[in-house]
């Protein structure tokens, strides 16, 4: 160890953090990473994203269940503290020596065994000593958080309005300050505090929902304890644990590799920003702990190959944990819905400011010089504040957050976990779902159903009978196939279930390898363990979706097992130092590499073109039945064929070269993966909702089409091929102009393979993505990514998958959807996780649409009374000299109390019956607030409510001796009417206007809760699928607010409110029923004439 100290000291000098004046890059997609400079002798940590956006096809950035962080330089004292923390982190990292120690010494220091791992007692003691493998919670910025509670949304406007009204009371209101202005200011401050409390509650509620979602996605890792492989939550691993990592796994902690496959590679982009995968080794490749390849870092992913390592650091002691202490949370971008709401608020604010300016201009240019006593400065300020508060929908921010949180919670109950509220928003506009097949549309429970050796085909049961009769004979062909199935296989049987039937034994590995391994063990119990004990693996190339094959090379350690693996002649000639190369993969890849095949009697013969045609026909037969077909082949490498040392690059290159020619085809196996029982109904429902489903799979085209037909994805009798896609537009075909229209879907089916996709030009892609039924076969991760991007040109795309090869496309899709049974890397890359099955996607799409629908309902409900009907009393007063028929105080009560509660309750509305029978929303064209909604809210409901409220108020004055003719352009009380009497009656008329709006809004609430369906089709009570009980407490709350402010005697003289005659409670009921009936007639006309002008104007 003394020899290592100078190197370590030198390393300490080379580790440096970014200087304060270095330019920082931009955060990529809200998930930053630390970027290092690529060098052999230095490492620098710089600000997130300085290398620009990483292509998802190359890097698989982390999206969930990892600590996200961003190093930020600050000024003054914070800068000095950060520098000290950085220097300490650099020194701590330089002191780490695990990578320089031999693997046996690492085991000794941690008192563990590579073969048996820790004992249960050791693990318990280390949990007590080291704690759990979780990072310390990040420091919260309380001031910033509390500031946001008070001032996000419209809090700032409320506070400014309160201050202005206070000023209007005193000093501007002196010498006779109006107490009503003081009351109004107090109410505005109270609303300001209440909305802050609502924001706190929503933040707490949302954090609870998202925390519960995280808890439902525990990180699992494969650990060896007490000599047995087991799965444990990542937070339970401790230093000294021996962990097995396979493709798709995330490293739960920092580990020292002790065994690696030759092709193992890791994606370290979450820490380094490097898009190039990093190879894993057993020996250290650099004295720098962060640069060496024999250390696996927490949070990174294994993207191919496999390895075994010993945990050397957990929690805050990992590199991930150390750096996280230096960082702050990343800033988040605006979501699409937030942009829509901002767009709406900007429109409303512009309109509001315009109206305020108009009022001020009229007052300054005409009223002030001509009628100076009509509206004084304090009254003008109060009126302007009232207009501002009236136009701003105070209930909208609460309704938005509540709606998204409620929906995420409801989806969670249906086992649909959204990692962010943005996902909920986007789901409503999904028009294309690109779905992986294995484990998504199918059960992922593969079994080997058939096999073929030479001219002989047999079922799995017949193969078992063959082994039972002839299994021990030399060169038995089924025995040879069994040996290839057991040896060329990355799966492992759980030793703890050795006494269980093979169908019930747990298998560690992917579905395909597991099916073939079960087949080998099914042929003869114990044969897998026996064969693997007789052959020592010298090389492995894991299966990946690019190569589409797997290689393992072996040296024999027990000659008595050779006759069960090879033909009689090969057994006789097999030398002590000969090697056995085994390979398994797709027939399209391996068939051309084979020159011989094993015959039905256990010998080998030349693989002639006729025999290749036979195997090709057999493959097509299995594929047409929806079965996956694989070739198992081998090659004996005589002594001297490969001279390089095992484990070297030369050895690997030699093996790969030998695998390209002269293979012996041992046999074919057909694997069946049953379709999920509910898939047909899911596909039917999604298609009825206007959502196209494209199958994207690695299977052969025949297999893919057969399964797609079974699932209902393909229904057309004839299936097109790439030959049906013209390479260039037909100049005489005017329909080409419409190709970019995403609604122009071609009612036909097509199937393409991966290689065919790469030959398509832009025009062909445009035609392809318009097909209603599409199957993509034999695709690679890059091709899946290309498919998603092409669909995204004119569609909102969801991608489902569960494997490593799905991660890039999951990341690139508008909504990435992973299954809870999928790989860690798939769930990391996805935006949403389906815990149970693919059928949950129907619920996700449904509630995604409901969120958007309910927000439109909230806005449609708030606008008529909350802005339109409140603005006109002020404008009529300024422009026509009328008394302000609705007081500023009562305006605030409507906006902030009576309407706000009911609007929030609309977020609980259930899906309308037609939500999954109409086309998806076009995110580029369908705005949250469009001209149809404005027309309905202002031009119809708003006009009716305003006209009837004006009528009731001035009619009341008319009946009480104050004719309208004396008020029109009167600019003050009539001279012949007592001032106190006039004031009393105007206050009563104002209260009538208020009651009229409050009561009519109850019926507007019932009308706006459905966009197209009648209240009888979607009743609010006594129907579990449609009821919303929360509406009625909201109505009672608004009634209570009206009674509170109108009927408490102590408040009446202060606020200028009064009780209203009893008939003016019943009149608005009649008006409300009229409004509801009118809306019912509109909805009936829309359903009766869906192409009519009312349907086109429907919101």
Coordinates of N, CA and C in Angstrom, one line a residue, residues 10-18 35-46 286-292:
X10 N -0.8 12.3 -6.1 CA -0.8 13.0 -7.4 C -2.3 13.2 -7.9
X11 N -3.1 12.1 -7.6 CA -4.5 12.2 -8.0 C -5.2 13.4 -7.3
X12 N -4.9 13.6 -6.0 CA -5.5 14.6 -5.3 C -5.3 16.0 -6.0
X13 N -4.1 16.1 -6.5 CA -3.8 17.4 -7.2 C -4.5 17.5 -8.5
X14 N -4.8 16.4 -9.1 CA -5.5 16.5 -10.4 C -7.0 16.7 -10.4
X15 N -7.6 16.4 -9.3 CA -9.0 16.5 -9.2 C -9.3 18.0 -8.9
X16 N -10.1 18.6 -9.8 CA -10.4 20.0 -9.6 C -11.9 20.3 -10.0
X17 N -12.4 21.4 -9.4 CA -13.8 21.8 -9.7 C -13.7 23.0 -10.6
X18 N -14.8 23.2 -11.3 CA -14.8 24.3 -12.3 C -14.6 25.7 -11.6
X35 N -20.7 17.1 -15.8 CA -19.9 16.8 -17.0 C -18.5 16.8 -16.7
X36 N -17.8 15.9 -17.2 CA -16.3 15.8 -16.9 C -15.6 16.0 -18.2
X37 N -14.4 16.5 -18.1 CA -13.5 16.6 -19.3 C -12.9 15.2 -19.5
X38 N -12.9 14.8 -20.8 CA -12.3 13.5 -21.1 C -10.8 13.6 -21.2
X39 N -10.1 13.0 -20.2 CA -8.7 13.0 -20.2 C -8.2 11.9 -19.3
X40 N -7.0 11.5 -19.5 CA -6.5 10.4 -18.8 C -5.9 10.7 -17.4
X41 N -5.7 12.0 -17.2 CA -5.0 12.4 -16.0 C -5.7 13.6 -15.3
X42 N -6.9 13.9 -15.6 CA -7.5 15.0 -14.9 C -9.0 14.8 -15.0
X43 N -9.7 15.4 -14.0 CA -11.2 15.3 -14.0 C -11.7 16.6 -13.5
X44 N -12.6 17.2 -14.2 CA -13.2 18.5 -13.6 C -14.7 18.3 -13.7
X45 N -15.3 18.8 -12.6 CA -16.8 18.8 -12.6 C -17.3 20.2 -13.0
X46 N -18.1 20.2 -14.0 CA -18.6 21.5 -14.5 C -20.1 21.6 -14.4
X286 N -7.2 3.4 -14.3 CA -6.7 4.8 -14.0 C -6.6 4.9 -12.5
X287 N -5.7 5.8 -12.1 CA -5.5 6.0 -10.6 C -6.6 6.9 -10.1
X288 N -7.3 7.6 -11.0 CA -8.4 8.4 -10.6 C -9.6 7.6 -10.4
X289 N -10.2 7.7 -9.2 CA -11.4 6.9 -8.8 C -12.5 7.0 -9.7
X290 N -12.7 8.3 -10.2 CA -13.9 8.5 -11.1 C -13.6 8.2 -12.6
X291 N -12.3 7.9 -12.9 CA -12.0 7.6 -14.3 C -11.8 6.1 -14.5
X292 N -11.5 5.4 -13.5 CA -11.2 4.0 -13.6 C -12.4 3.2 -14.0

